[in-house]
């Protein structure tokens, strides 16, 4: 169908995202605004979701969507904790009180880092492709849902846990990653003196150890070194699919590392 002269044109950078505008609905279908949220929170989450959908027409909207979702998280944290603090401190307080699991906090940190880089001007509003924006926004939606739920039962130490949801998130992301083909043009490539395929092998080994319960102090230390490598490498990758591939691997590595942290007391 030939678009009307009055219809907005698709942003050429979004050609690989969806074949047409209705296809963007499939991309954001899993981003459900939780019931019971205040109007301001609902509005911020809905706007974030719609910005990703409309990145079909303006690619930069995807990056803006990530920062906009954080507005909703900050609002619900202030209401739940009854305290006004910077967002990172609010998240830390919620984690310490058992309201947010460590895996979820790790995932949200990527969105916070993006927000900081935008504020400093080290990245542009075209930094995040729509598919990656969905991956970054989803844990924010999940966090808001968790914070809106009634208080959960506590364990023997009096601390609430969220281990099942963290494990489910790790399993989902790892299965998604395993099904994605390795970026062929980056086979054997080093970035900042880091071999990408060896980096992936190291994280895959960490996931296997986590699944089998075989972590020791040396394995955990090695995993944190791999996370540092990913933090260094991902911003330097200029090819979209490869950047998304290793950004997802960074999230997986963070979730595995979080599972090895001792519970807050």
Coordinates of C-alpha atoms in Angstrom, one line a residue:
X1 CA 0.0 0.0 0.0
X2 CA 1.3 3.4 -1.0
X3 CA 1.2 5.7 2.1
X4 CA -0.8 8.9 1.9
X5 CA 1.3 12.1 1.5
X6 CA -0.1 13.2 4.8
X7 CA 0.9 10.0 6.6
X8 CA 4.2 10.0 8.5
X9 CA 7.0 8.0 6.8
X10 CA 8.8 5.1 8.4
X11 CA 12.2 6.0 9.8
X12 CA 14.7 4.1 7.6
X13 CA 16.5 2.9 10.7
X14 CA 13.4 1.0 11.8
X15 CA 13.1 -1.1 8.6
X16 CA 14.6 -4.2 10.3
X17 CA 12.3 -3.9 13.4
X18 CA 8.9 -4.5 11.9
X19 CA 7.5 -4.9 8.4
X20 CA 4.9 -2.3 9.0
X21 CA 3.5 -0.1 11.8
X22 CA 1.0 -2.8 13.1
X23 CA 4.0 -5.1 13.5
X24 CA 5.2 -2.8 16.3
X25 CA 2.3 -4.0 18.4
X26 CA 3.9 -7.4 18.5
X27 CA 7.1 -5.9 19.7
X28 CA 5.4 -4.2 22.7
X29 CA 2.7 -6.7 23.4
X30 CA 4.3 -8.0 26.6
X31 CA 4.5 -4.6 28.2
X32 CA 1.4 -4.6 30.3
X33 CA 0.6 -1.7 32.6
X34 CA -0.1 -3.2 36.0
X35 CA -3.6 -2.8 37.5
X36 CA -4.0 -0.5 40.5
X37 CA -1.3 2.0 39.5
X38 CA -1.8 5.7 40.2
X39 CA -2.7 7.8 37.1
X40 CA 0.7 9.3 37.0
X41 CA 2.4 5.9 37.0
X42 CA 0.0 4.5 34.5
X43 CA 0.5 7.5 32.2
X44 CA 4.3 7.2 32.3
X45 CA 4.3 3.5 31.5
X46 CA 1.8 3.9 28.8
X47 CA 3.8 6.7 27.3
X48 CA 6.9 4.6 27.5
X49 CA 5.3 1.8 25.6
X50 CA 3.8 4.1 23.0
X51 CA 7.2 5.8 22.4
X52 CA 8.6 2.4 21.5
X53 CA 5.7 1.7 19.2
X54 CA 6.1 5.1 17.5
X55 CA 9.9 4.6 17.1
X56 CA 8.7 3.1 13.8
X57 CA 8.4 6.7 12.7
X58 CA 11.1 8.3 14.8
X59 CA 13.9 6.0 15.9
X60 CA 15.0 8.1 18.8
X61 CA 11.7 7.6 20.6
X62 CA 12.9 4.1 21.7
X63 CA 15.7 5.6 23.8
X64 CA 13.4 8.2 25.3
X65 CA 11.0 5.4 26.2
X66 CA 13.6 3.8 28.5
X67 CA 14.1 7.0 30.5
X68 CA 10.4 7.8 30.6
X69 CA 9.6 4.4 32.2
X70 CA 12.0 5.3 35.0
X71 CA 9.6 8.2 35.9
X72 CA 6.9 5.6 36.7
X73 CA 9.3 3.6 38.9
X74 CA 10.4 6.7 40.8
X75 CA 6.8 7.7 41.5
X76 CA 5.8 4.3 42.8
X77 CA 8.9 4.0 44.9
X78 CA 8.3 7.4 46.6
X79 CA 4.7 6.4 47.3
X80 CA 5.6 2.9 48.6
X81 CA 8.6 4.0 50.7
X82 CA 7.2 7.4 51.8
X83 CA 10.6 9.0 51.3
X84 CA 12.0 11.4 48.8
X85 CA 15.5 10.4 47.6
X86 CA 17.3 10.0 44.3
X87 CA 16.1 7.0 42.2
X88 CA 19.2 4.9 42.8
X89 CA 18.9 5.3 46.6
X90 CA 15.2 4.5 46.4
X91 CA 15.9 1.3 44.5
X92 CA 18.6 0.3 47.0
X93 CA 16.2 0.9 49.9
X94 CA 13.5 -1.2 48.2
X95 CA 16.0 -4.0 47.6
X96 CA 17.2 -3.8 51.2
X97 CA 13.5 -4.1 52.4
X98 CA 13.0 -7.2 50.1
X99 CA 10.5 -5.3 47.8
X100 CA 12.7 -5.9 44.7
X101 CA 14.8 -9.0 44.0
X102 CA 18.5 -8.6 43.3
X103 CA 18.1 -9.8 39.7
X104 CA 15.5 -7.2 38.9
X105 CA 17.7 -4.5 40.5
X106 CA 20.6 -5.6 38.2
X107 CA 18.5 -5.3 35.1
X108 CA 17.2 -1.9 36.1
X109 CA 20.8 -0.7 36.5
X110 CA 21.3 -0.8 32.8
X111 CA 18.4 1.7 32.3
X112 CA 19.8 3.9 35.0
X113 CA 23.2 3.8 33.3
X114 CA 21.7 4.8 30.0
X115 CA 19.9 7.7 31.7
X116 CA 23.2 8.9 33.2
X117 CA 25.0 8.7 29.9
X118 CA 22.3 10.7 28.1
X119 CA 22.5 13.4 30.8
X120 CA 26.3 13.6 30.4
X121 CA 26.0 13.6 26.6
X122 CA 28.2 10.5 26.2
X123 CA 25.4 8.8 24.2
X124 CA 22.7 10.2 21.9
X125 CA 18.9 9.6 21.9
X126 CA 19.5 7.3 19.0
X127 CA 21.6 4.9 21.1
X128 CA 19.0 2.2 21.8
X129 CA 17.1 0.3 19.0
X130 CA 13.5 -0.5 19.6
X131 CA 14.1 -4.2 20.4
X132 CA 16.7 -3.4 23.0
X133 CA 14.4 -0.7 24.5
X134 CA 11.7 -3.4 25.1
X135 CA 14.4 -5.5 27.0
X136 CA 15.3 -2.5 29.1
X137 CA 11.8 -1.3 29.8
X138 CA 10.4 -4.7 30.7
X139 CA 12.2 -5.0 34.1
X140 CA 10.9 -1.5 35.0
X141 CA 7.3 -2.7 34.3
X142 CA 8.0 -5.8 36.4
X143 CA 9.4 -3.7 39.2
X144 CA 6.3 -1.5 39.3
X145 CA 4.1 -4.6 39.3
X146 CA 6.1 -6.0 42.2
X147 CA 5.9 -2.8 44.2
X148 CA 2.1 -2.6 43.7
X149 CA 1.6 -6.1 45.1
X150 CA 0.6 -6.5 48.8
X151 CA 3.4 -7.3 51.1
X152 CA 4.7 -10.9 50.7
X153 CA 5.2 -13.4 53.4
X154 CA 8.6 -13.3 55.0
X155 CA 11.1 -16.1 55.4
X156 CA 12.6 -17.4 58.7
X157 CA 15.0 -14.4 59.0
X158 CA 12.1 -11.9 58.5
X159 CA 13.2 -10.9 55.0
X160 CA 11.0 -11.2 51.9
X161 CA 12.4 -13.1 48.9
X162 CA 11.9 -13.0 45.2
X163 CA 14.1 -15.9 44.2
X164 CA 11.4 -17.6 42.0
X165 CA 10.8 -14.6 39.8
X166 CA 14.6 -13.9 39.5
X167 CA 15.2 -17.5 38.4
X168 CA 12.3 -17.4 36.0
X169 CA 13.7 -14.2 34.5
X170 CA 17.2 -15.7 34.1
X171 CA 15.8 -18.9 32.5
X172 CA 13.7 -16.9 30.1
X173 CA 16.5 -14.6 29.0
X174 CA 19.0 -17.5 28.7
X175 CA 16.7 -19.5 26.6
X176 CA 16.1 -16.4 24.4
X177 CA 19.9 -15.9 24.1
X178 CA 20.6 -19.6 23.3
X179 CA 18.1 -19.5 20.4
X180 CA 19.7 -16.3 18.9
X181 CA 22.5 -17.0 16.4
X182 CA 25.9 -15.6 17.2
X183 CA 26.6 -12.5 15.1
X184 CA 28.5 -14.1 12.2
X185 CA 30.4 -11.0 11.2
X186 CA 31.9 -10.9 14.7
X187 CA 33.3 -14.4 14.9
X188 CA 36.9 -14.2 16.0
X189 CA 36.7 -10.5 16.6
X190 CA 38.3 -8.8 19.6
X191 CA 37.0 -5.5 20.9
X192 CA 39.1 -3.5 23.4
X193 CA 41.3 -6.7 23.6
X194 CA 38.4 -8.8 24.6
X195 CA 37.5 -11.8 22.4
X196 CA 33.8 -11.8 22.0
X197 CA 33.3 -15.6 21.5
X198 CA 35.5 -16.4 24.5
X199 CA 33.5 -13.9 26.5
X200 CA 30.3 -15.6 25.6
X201 CA 31.8 -19.1 26.4
X202 CA 32.7 -17.8 29.9
X203 CA 29.2 -16.5 30.6
X204 CA 27.7 -19.7 29.3
X205 CA 29.9 -21.7 31.7
X206 CA 28.8 -19.5 34.5
X207 CA 25.1 -20.2 33.7
X208 CA 25.8 -23.9 33.7
X209 CA 27.6 -23.7 37.1
X210 CA 24.7 -21.8 38.5
X211 CA 22.2 -24.4 37.2
X212 CA 24.3 -27.2 38.7
X213 CA 25.1 -25.4 42.0
X214 CA 28.8 -25.6 41.3
X215 CA 29.9 -22.0 42.0
X216 CA 33.0 -21.4 44.1
X217 CA 34.9 -18.2 45.0
X218 CA 37.1 -18.4 42.0
X219 CA 34.1 -18.9 39.6
X220 CA 32.3 -15.9 41.1
X221 CA 35.4 -13.7 40.8
X222 CA 35.8 -14.8 37.1
X223 CA 32.2 -14.0 36.4
X224 CA 32.6 -10.5 37.8
X225 CA 35.6 -10.0 35.5
X226 CA 33.5 -11.1 32.5
X227 CA 30.8 -8.6 33.6
X228 CA 33.4 -5.8 33.6
X229 CA 34.5 -6.9 30.1
X230 CA 30.9 -6.7 28.9
X231 CA 30.4 -3.3 30.4
X232 CA 33.5 -2.2 28.5
X233 CA 32.7 -3.9 25.2
X234 CA 28.9 -3.4 24.7
X235 CA 29.1 0.5 24.3
X236 CA 31.8 0.0 21.7
X237 CA 29.8 -2.3 19.4
X238 CA 28.4 -0.3 16.5
X239 CA 26.4 -3.1 14.8
X240 CA 22.8 -3.2 16.1
X241 CA 22.2 -7.0 16.3
X242 CA 25.6 -7.7 17.9
X243 CA 25.1 -4.9 20.4
X244 CA 21.7 -6.3 21.4
X245 CA 23.1 -9.8 21.6
X246 CA 25.9 -8.9 24.0
X247 CA 23.7 -6.5 26.0
X248 CA 21.4 -9.4 26.7
X249 CA 24.4 -11.5 27.6
X250 CA 25.3 -8.8 30.1
X251 CA 21.9 -9.0 31.7
X252 CA 22.2 -12.8 32.0
X253 CA 25.6 -12.5 33.6
X254 CA 24.3 -9.9 36.0
X255 CA 21.4 -12.2 37.0
X256 CA 23.7 -15.1 37.6
X257 CA 26.1 -12.9 39.7
X258 CA 23.1 -11.6 41.7
X259 CA 22.1 -15.1 42.5
X260 CA 25.4 -15.6 44.2
X261 CA 25.1 -12.6 46.5
X262 CA 24.2 -13.3 50.2
X263 CA 20.7 -12.3 51.1
X264 CA 20.2 -8.9 52.8
X265 CA 19.8 -9.1 56.6

